[in-house]
Tab-separated table of C-alpha atoms and ligand atoms in Angstrom:
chain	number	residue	atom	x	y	z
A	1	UNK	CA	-16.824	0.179	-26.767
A	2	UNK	CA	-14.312	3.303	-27.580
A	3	UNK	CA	-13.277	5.449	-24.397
A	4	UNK	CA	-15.915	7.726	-24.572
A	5	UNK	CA	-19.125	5.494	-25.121
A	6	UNK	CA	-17.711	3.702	-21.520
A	7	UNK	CA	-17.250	7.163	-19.863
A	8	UNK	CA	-20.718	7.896	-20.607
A	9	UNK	CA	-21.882	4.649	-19.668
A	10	UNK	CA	-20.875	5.310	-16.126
A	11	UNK	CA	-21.645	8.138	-15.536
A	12	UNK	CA	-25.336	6.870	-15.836
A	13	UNK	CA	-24.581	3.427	-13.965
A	14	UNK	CA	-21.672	3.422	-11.155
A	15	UNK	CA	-21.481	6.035	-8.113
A	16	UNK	CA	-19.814	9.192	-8.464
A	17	UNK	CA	-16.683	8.613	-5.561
A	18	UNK	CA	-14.115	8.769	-7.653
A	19	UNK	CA	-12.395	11.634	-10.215
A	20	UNK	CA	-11.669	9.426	-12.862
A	21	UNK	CA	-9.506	10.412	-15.886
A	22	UNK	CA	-11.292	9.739	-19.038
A	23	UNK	CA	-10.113	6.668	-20.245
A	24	UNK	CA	-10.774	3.011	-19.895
A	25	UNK	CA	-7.685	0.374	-19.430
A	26	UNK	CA	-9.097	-2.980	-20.594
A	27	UNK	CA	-5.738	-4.693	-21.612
A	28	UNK	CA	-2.495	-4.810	-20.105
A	29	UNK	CA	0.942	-6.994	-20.274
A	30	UNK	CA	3.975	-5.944	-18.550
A	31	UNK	CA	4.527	-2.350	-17.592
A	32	UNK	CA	2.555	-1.703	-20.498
A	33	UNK	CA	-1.543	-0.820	-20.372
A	34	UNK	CA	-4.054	0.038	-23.498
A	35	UNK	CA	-6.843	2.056	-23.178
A	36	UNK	CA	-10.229	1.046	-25.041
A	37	UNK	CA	-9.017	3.391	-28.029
A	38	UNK	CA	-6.475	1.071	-28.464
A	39	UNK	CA	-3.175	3.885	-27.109
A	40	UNK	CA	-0.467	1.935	-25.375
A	41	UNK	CA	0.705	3.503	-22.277
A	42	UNK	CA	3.916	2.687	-19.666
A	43	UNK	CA	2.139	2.895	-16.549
A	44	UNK	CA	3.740	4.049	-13.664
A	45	UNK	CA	0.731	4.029	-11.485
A	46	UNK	CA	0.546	0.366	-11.634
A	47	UNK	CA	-2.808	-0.200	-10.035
A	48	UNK	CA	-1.657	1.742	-7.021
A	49	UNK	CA	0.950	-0.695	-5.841
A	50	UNK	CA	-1.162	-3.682	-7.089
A	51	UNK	CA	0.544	-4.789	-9.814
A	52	UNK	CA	3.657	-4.981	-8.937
A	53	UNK	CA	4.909	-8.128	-11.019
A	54	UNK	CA	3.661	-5.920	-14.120
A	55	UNK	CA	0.105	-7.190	-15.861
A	56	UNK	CA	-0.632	-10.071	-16.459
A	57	UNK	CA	2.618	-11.988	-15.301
A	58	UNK	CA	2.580	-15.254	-16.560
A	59	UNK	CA	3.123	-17.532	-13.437
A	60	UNK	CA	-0.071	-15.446	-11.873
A	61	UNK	CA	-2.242	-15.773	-14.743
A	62	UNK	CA	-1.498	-19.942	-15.187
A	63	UNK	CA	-2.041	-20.613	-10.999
A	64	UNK	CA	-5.160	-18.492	-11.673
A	65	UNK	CA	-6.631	-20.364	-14.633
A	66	UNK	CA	-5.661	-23.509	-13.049
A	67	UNK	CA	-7.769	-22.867	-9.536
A	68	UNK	CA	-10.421	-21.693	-11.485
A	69	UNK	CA	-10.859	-24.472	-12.674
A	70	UNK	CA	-10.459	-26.356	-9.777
A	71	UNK	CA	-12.312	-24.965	-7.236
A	72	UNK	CA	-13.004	-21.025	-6.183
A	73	UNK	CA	-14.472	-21.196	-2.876
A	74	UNK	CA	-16.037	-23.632	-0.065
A	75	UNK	CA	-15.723	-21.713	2.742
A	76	UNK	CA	-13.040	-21.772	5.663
A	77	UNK	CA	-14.912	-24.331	7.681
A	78	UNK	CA	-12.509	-26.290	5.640
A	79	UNK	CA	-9.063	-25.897	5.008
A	80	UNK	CA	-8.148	-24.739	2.143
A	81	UNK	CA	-4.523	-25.542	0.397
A	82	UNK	CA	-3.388	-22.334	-1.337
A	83	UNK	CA	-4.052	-20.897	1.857
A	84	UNK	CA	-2.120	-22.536	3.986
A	85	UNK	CA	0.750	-22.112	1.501
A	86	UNK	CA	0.439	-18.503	0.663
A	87	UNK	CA	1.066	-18.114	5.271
A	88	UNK	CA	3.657	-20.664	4.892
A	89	UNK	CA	5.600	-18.305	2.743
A	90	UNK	CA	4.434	-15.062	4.477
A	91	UNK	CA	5.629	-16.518	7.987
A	92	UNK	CA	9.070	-17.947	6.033
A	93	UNK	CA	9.708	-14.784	5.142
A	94	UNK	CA	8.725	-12.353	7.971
A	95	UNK	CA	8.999	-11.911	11.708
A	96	UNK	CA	5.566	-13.047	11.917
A	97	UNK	CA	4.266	-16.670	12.997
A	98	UNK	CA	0.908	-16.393	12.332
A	99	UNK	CA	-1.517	-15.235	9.401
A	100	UNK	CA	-5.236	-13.981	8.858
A	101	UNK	CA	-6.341	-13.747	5.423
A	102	UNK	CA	-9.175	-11.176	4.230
A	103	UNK	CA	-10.045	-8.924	1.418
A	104	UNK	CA	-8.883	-5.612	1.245
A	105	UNK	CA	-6.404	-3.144	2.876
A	106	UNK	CA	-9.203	-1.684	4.937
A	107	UNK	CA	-10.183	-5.034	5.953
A	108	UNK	CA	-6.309	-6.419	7.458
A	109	UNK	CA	-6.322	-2.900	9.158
A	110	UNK	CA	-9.774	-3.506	10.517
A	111	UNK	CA	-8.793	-6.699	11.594
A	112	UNK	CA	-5.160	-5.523	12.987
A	113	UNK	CA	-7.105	-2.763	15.097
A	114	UNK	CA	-9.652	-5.499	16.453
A	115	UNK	CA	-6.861	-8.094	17.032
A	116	UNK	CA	-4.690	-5.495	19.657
A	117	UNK	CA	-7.754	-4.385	21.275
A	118	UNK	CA	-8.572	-8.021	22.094
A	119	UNK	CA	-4.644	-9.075	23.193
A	120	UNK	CA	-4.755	-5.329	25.308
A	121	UNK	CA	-8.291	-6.522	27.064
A	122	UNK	CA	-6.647	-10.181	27.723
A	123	UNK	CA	-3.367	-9.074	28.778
A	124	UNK	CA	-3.949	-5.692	30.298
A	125	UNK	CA	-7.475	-5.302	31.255
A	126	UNK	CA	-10.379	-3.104	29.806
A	127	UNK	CA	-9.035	0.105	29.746
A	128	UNK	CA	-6.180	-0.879	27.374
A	129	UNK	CA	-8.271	0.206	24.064
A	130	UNK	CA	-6.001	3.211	22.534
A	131	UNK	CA	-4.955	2.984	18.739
A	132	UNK	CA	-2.581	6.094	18.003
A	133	UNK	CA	-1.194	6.728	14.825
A	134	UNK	CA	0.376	9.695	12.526
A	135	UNK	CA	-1.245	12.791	10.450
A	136	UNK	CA	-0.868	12.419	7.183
A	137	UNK	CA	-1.694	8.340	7.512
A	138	UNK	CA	-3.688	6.429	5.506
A	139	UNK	CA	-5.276	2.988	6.530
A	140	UNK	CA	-8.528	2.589	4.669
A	141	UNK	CA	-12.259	3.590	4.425
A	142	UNK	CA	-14.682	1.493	6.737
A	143	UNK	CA	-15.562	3.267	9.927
A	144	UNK	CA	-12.402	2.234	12.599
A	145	UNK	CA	-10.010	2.620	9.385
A	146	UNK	CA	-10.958	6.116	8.371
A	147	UNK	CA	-10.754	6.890	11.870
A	148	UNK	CA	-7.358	5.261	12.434
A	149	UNK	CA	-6.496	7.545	9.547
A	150	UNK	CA	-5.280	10.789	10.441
A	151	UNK	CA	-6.511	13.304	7.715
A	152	UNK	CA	-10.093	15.296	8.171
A	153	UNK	CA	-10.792	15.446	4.401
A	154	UNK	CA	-11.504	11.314	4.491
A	155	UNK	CA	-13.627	11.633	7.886
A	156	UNK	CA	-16.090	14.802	7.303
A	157	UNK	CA	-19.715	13.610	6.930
A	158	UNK	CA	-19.165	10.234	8.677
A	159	UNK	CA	-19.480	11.152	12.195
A	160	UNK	CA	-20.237	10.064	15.394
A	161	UNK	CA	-16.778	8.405	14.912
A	162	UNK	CA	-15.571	5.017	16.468
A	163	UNK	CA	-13.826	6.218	19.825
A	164	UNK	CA	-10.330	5.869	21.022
A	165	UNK	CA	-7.852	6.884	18.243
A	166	UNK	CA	-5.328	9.867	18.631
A	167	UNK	CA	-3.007	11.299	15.999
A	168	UNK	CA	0.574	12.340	16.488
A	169	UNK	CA	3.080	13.881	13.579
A	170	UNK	CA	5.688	12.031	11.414
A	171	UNK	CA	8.932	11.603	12.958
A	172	UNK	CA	8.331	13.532	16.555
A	173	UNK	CA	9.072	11.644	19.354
A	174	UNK	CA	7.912	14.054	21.980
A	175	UNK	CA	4.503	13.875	20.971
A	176	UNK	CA	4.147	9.977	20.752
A	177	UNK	CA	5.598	9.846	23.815
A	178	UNK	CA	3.526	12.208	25.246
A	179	UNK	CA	0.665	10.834	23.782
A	180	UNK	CA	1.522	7.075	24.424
A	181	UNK	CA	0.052	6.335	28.338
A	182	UNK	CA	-1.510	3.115	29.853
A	183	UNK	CA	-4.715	3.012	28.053
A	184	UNK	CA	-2.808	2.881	24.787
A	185	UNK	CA	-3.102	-0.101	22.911
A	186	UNK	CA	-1.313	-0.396	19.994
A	187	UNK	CA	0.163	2.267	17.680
A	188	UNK	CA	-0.345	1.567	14.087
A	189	UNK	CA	1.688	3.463	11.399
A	190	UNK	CA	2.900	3.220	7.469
A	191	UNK	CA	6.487	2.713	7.523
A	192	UNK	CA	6.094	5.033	4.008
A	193	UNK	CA	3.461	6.648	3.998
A	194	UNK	CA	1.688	6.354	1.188
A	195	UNK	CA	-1.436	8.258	-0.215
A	196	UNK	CA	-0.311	10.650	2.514
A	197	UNK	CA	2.401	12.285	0.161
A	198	UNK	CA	5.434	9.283	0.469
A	199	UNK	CA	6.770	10.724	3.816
A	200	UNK	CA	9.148	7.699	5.312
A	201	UNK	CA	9.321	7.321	8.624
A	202	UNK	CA	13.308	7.967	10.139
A	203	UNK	CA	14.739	4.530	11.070
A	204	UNK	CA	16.052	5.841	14.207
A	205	UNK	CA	12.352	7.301	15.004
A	206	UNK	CA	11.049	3.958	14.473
A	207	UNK	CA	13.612	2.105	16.881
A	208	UNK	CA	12.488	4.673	19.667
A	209	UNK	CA	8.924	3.817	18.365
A	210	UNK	CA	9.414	0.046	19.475
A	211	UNK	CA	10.895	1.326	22.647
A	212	UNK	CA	8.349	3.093	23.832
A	213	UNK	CA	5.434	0.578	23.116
A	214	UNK	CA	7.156	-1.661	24.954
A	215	UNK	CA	7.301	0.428	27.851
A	216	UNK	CA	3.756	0.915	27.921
A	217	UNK	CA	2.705	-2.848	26.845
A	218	UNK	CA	1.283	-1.215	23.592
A	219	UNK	CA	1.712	-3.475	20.200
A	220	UNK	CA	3.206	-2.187	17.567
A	221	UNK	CA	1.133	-2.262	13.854
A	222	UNK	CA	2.692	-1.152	10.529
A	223	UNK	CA	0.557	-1.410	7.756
A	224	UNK	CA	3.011	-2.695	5.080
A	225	UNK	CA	-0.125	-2.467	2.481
A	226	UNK	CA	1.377	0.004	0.021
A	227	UNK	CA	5.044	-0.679	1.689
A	228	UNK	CA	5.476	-4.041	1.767
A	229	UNK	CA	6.555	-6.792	-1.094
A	230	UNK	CA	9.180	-5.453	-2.137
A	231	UNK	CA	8.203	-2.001	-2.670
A	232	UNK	CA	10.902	-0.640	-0.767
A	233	UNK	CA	13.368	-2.443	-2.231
A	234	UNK	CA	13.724	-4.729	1.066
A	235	UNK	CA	10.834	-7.229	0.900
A	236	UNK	CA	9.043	-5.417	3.842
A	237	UNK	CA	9.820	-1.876	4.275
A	238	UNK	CA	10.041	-2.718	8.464
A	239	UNK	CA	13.651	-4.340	7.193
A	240	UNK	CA	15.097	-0.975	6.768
A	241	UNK	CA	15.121	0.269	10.180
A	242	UNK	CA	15.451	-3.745	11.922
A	243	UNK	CA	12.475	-3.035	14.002
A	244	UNK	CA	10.011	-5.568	13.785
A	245	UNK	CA	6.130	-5.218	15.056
A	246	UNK	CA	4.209	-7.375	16.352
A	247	UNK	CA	1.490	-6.970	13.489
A	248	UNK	CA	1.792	-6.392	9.996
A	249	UNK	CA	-0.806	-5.962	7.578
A	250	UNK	CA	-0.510	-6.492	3.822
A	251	UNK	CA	-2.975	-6.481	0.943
A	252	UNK	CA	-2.725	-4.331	-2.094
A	253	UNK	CA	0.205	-6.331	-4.198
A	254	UNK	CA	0.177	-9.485	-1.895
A	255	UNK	CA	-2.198	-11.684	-5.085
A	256	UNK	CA	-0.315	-9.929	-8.008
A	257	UNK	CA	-4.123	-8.103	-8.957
A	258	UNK	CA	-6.807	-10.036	-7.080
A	259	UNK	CA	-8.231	-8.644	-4.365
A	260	UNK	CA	-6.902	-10.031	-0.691
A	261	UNK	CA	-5.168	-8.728	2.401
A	262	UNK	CA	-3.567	-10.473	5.417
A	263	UNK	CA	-2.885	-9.666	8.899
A	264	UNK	CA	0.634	-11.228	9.988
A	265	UNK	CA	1.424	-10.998	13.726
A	266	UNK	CA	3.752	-12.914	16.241
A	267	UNK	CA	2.384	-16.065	18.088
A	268	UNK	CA	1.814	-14.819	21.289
A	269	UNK	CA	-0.494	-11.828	19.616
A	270	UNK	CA	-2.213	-13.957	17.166
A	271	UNK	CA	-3.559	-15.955	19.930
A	272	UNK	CA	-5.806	-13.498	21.048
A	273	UNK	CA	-7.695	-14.464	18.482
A	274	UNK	CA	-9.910	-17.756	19.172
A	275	UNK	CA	-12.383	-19.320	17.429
A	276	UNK	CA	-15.496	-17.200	16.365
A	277	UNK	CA	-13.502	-14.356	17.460
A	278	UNK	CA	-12.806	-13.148	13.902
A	279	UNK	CA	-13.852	-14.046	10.381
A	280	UNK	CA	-14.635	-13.364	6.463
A	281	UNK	CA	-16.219	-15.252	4.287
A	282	UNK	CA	-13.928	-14.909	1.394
A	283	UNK	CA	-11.444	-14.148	3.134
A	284	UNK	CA	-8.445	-16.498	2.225
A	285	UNK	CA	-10.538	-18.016	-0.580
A	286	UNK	CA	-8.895	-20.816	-2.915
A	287	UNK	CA	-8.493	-17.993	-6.160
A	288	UNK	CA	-6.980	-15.376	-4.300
A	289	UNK	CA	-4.265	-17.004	-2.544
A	290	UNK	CA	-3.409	-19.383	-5.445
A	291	UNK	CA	-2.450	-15.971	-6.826
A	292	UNK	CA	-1.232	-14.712	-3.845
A	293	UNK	CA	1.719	-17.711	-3.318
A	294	UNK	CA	2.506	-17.599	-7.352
A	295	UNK	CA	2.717	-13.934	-6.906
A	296	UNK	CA	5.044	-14.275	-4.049
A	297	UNK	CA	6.948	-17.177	-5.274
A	298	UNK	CA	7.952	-15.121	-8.662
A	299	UNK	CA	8.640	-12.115	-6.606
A	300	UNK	CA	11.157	-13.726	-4.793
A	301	UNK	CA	12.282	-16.050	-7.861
A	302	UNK	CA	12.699	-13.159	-10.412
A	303	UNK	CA	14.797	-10.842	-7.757
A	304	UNK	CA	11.840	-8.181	-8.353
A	305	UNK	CA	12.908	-6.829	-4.789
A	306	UNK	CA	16.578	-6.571	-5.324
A	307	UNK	CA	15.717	-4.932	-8.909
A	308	UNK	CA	13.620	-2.536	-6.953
A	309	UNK	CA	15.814	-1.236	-4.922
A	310	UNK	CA	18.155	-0.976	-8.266
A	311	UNK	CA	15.853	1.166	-10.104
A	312	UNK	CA	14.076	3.147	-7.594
A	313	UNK	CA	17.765	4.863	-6.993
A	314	UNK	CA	17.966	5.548	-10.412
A	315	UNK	CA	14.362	6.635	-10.518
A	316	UNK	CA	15.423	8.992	-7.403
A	317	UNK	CA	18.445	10.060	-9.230
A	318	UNK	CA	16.481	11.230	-12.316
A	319	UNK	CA	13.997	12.828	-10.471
A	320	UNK	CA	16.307	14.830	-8.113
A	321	UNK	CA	18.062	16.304	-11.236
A	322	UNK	CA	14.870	18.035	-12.017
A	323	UNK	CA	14.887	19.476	-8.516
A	324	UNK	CA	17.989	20.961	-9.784
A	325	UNK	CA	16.432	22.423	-13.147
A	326	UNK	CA	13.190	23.379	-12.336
A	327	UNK	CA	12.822	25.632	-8.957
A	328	UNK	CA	8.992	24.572	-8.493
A	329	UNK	CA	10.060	20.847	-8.324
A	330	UNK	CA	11.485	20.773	-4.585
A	331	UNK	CA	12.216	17.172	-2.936
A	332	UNK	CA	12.207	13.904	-3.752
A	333	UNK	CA	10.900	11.292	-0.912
A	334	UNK	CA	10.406	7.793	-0.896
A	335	UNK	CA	12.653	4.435	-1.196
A	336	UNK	CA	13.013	1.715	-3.495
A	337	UNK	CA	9.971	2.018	-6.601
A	338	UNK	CA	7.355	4.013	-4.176
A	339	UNK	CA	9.015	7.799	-4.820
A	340	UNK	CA	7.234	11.389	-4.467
A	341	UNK	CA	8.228	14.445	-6.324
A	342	UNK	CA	7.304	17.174	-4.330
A	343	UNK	CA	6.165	20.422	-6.281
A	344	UNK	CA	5.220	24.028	-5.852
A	345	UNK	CA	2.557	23.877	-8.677
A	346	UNK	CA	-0.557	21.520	-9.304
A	347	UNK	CA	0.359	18.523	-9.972
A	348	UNK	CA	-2.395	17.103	-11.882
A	349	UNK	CA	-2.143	18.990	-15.163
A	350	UNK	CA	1.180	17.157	-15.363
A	351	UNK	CA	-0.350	14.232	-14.590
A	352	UNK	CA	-2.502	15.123	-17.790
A	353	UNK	CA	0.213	15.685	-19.854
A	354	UNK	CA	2.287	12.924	-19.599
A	355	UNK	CA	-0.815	10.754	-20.018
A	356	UNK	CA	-1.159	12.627	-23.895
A	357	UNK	CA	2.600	11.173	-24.054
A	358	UNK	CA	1.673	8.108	-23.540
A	359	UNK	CA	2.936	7.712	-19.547
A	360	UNK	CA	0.639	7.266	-16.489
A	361	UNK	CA	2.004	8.474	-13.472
A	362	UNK	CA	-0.627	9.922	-10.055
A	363	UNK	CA	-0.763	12.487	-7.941
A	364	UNK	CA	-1.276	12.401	-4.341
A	365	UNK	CA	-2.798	15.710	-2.483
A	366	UNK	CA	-2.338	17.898	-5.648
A	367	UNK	CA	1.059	18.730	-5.231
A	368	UNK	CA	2.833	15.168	-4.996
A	369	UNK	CA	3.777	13.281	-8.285
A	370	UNK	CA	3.510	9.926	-7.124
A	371	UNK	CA	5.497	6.881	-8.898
A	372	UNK	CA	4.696	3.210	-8.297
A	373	UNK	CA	6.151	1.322	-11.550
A	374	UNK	CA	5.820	-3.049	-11.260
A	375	UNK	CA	9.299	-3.893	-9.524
A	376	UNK	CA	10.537	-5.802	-12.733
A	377	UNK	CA	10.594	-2.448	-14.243
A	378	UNK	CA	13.865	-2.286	-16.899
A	379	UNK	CA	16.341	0.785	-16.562
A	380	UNK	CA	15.002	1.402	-20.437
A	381	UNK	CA	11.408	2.190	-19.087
A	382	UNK	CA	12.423	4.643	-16.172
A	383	UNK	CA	14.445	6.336	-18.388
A	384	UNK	CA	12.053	6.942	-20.625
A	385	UNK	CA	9.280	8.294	-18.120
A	386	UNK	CA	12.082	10.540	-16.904
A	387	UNK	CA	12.415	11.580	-20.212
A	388	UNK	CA	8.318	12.493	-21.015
A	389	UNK	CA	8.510	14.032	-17.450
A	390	UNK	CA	11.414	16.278	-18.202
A	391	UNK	CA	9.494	17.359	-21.367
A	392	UNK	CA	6.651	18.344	-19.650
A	393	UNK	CA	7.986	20.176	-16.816
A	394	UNK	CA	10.065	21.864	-19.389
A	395	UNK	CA	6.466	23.477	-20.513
A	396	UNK	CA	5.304	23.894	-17.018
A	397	UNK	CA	5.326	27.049	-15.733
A	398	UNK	CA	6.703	28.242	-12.017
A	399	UNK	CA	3.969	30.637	-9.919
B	401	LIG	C1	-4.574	1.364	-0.052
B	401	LIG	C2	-4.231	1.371	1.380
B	401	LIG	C3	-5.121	0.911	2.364
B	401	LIG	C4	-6.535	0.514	2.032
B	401	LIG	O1	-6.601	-0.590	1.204
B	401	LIG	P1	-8.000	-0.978	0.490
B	401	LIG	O2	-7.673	-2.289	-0.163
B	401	LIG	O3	-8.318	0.115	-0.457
B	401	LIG	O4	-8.991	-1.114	1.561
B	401	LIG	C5	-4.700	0.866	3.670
B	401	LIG	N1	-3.468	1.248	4.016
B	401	LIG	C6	-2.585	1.710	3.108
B	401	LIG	C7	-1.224	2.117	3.556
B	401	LIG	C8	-2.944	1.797	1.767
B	401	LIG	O5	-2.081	2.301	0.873
């Protein structure tokens, strides 16, 4: 099928909850991606921070074919090995001590939220149920998620919402600690924010953070889903500022494209959890996490994380030279390969134009040009986005 005959096609078959651009990606190997047309693109969108080891990366696609045909699910009555691996490596390589595998970014956030209110109720009592976090977040779209996250547009139309989350701003103190009291639970924030514009939070701001929850016995929950694997250029973007929480959660990159997420927290928090207390059936299951510990061995094997810390400076550096040269192009945010280009103009019509020259980049709000290339990215391939971009804001006009 060309582009347009599957456009049409769903329009008549799948929900309308997404503005789509109109093309279909059906084949992809590296940073590049073709569309159903057969146009190769260099995709700096990269799945939205899922693909970060670049399509189809050949240690991901072999442990895939080689668990499907071995087994792709029984259930976690049993153990299961990949499993077991894929925590070994995420406990190895974390402050955590303990992981709980699920499906989706929504779902470890879900399960984060569920997993402080429990160690609060133990620990504290039942008046210990509070979940702050910041404006601007982002942390998913079932019910205690969307509420968790602090931006109206994602919550009109879904009320009466779950009860006891508050929202404080970016980088103040003064309000979180006004806001943070005994029946506060846990405060749960993105280390970078992500589909919030890429605002990171100061490292000094998130030392104080730390402080203060453990003043009040609240944990402390970053979601590392956009963040974390190297992203940052650190392997988790908590390693910036040295202040560990007591619960991560992880998902979007974490099986190098199939869908899981994971909740990592210290022992004494993870034991909150007994059996019964918490489950998902495919949560964990023997595909995704055979992708998830090639993914994660190859990350660390290939030095993807110390190569994106290399080119997201270069990525900055190109992109603050155009906040030089063009006076509607104003800051540049973000660390290691997860940057923002802040801009006085709509973003989106540049999004459309760099598509036509053959580069997909997003943007986030409408004013945000958001880049999330795979962390193996070469300097070749960043230069050359820089390039198309400088093109078209050369032909974009200030208001
Ligand atoms: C994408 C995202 C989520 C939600 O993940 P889903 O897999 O879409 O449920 C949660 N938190 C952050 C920071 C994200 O970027």
């Amino acid at each position: 099928m060309t582009n347009a005959e599957i456009v049409s096609k769903g329009q008549k078959y799948v929900m309308n909850t997404y503005g789509r651009l109109p093309i279909a990606l059906v084949r992809g190997e590296g940073s590049r991606v073709w569309d159903a047309d057969g146009r190769e693109y260099l995709d700096f969108v990269g799945g939205l921070a899922v693909n970060s080891l670049g399509h189809c990366h050949p240690k991901v696609v072999d442990a895939i074919r080689e668990q499907a045909g071995k087994l792709l699910h029984c259930s976690n009555l049993y153990w299961i090995e990949s499993q077991v691996e894929l925590a070994r490596l995420l406990v190895e390589n974390s402050f955590g001590d303990k992981v709980f595998f699920c499906n989706s970014g929504a779902e470890a956030n879900e399960g984060a939220i569920k997993l402080a209110r429990k160690y609060a109720k133990k620990t504290f009592g039942p008046e210990k149920y509070e979940i702050i976090s910041l404006k601007h977040s982002f942390h998913g779209r079932t019910l205690a998620t969307l509420t968790a996250t602090g931006q109206e547009k994602y919550q009109a139309g879904y009320e009466p919402l779950p009860a006891g989350f508050k929202y404080v701003p970016i980088n103040d103190l003064s309000a979180l600690a006004e806001a943070l009291g005994p029946s506060t639970c846990a405060v749960l924030l993105e280390p970078v924010q992500g589909e919030g514009g890429v605002h990171v939070a100061d490292f000094a701001y998130l030392q104080e953070v730390k402080k203060l929850c453990r003043k009040h016995g609240a944990l402390l929950i970053f979601d590392e889903v956009q963040c974390g694997l190297g992203r940052t250029g650190k392997l988790f973007a908590y390693e910036h500022s040295g202040v560990e929480p007591d619960i991560m959660t992880l998902a979007k990159a974490l099986a190098g494209g199939v869908a899981i997420g994971a909740l990592v927290a210290r022992e004494e928090v993870a034991q909150a959890f007994s059996p019964g207390d918490h489950a998902s059936t495919f949560g964990g299951n023997p595909l995704a996490t055979a992708a998830g510990a090639a993914a994660f061995s190859a990350l660390l094997a290939e030095q993807m994380v110390e190569n994106s810390a290399r080119m997201g400076e270069l990525l900055a550096a190109g992109l603050q030279e155009f906040c030089v040269k063009y006076p509607f192009a104003v800051e540049v945010r973000g660390l290691g390969l997860i940057r923002g280009l802040q801009l006085k103009v709509d973003g989106r019509p540049i999004v459309d134009k760099c598509r036509e020259k053959g580069v997909l980049i997003n943007c986030v709000g409408s004013d945000v040009l958001r880049f999330l290339p795979p962390l193996n990215i070469g300097q070749a391939e960043v230069e050359q986005v820089l390039q198309v971009l400088d093109d078209v804001l050369a032909e974009t006009e200030a208001v």
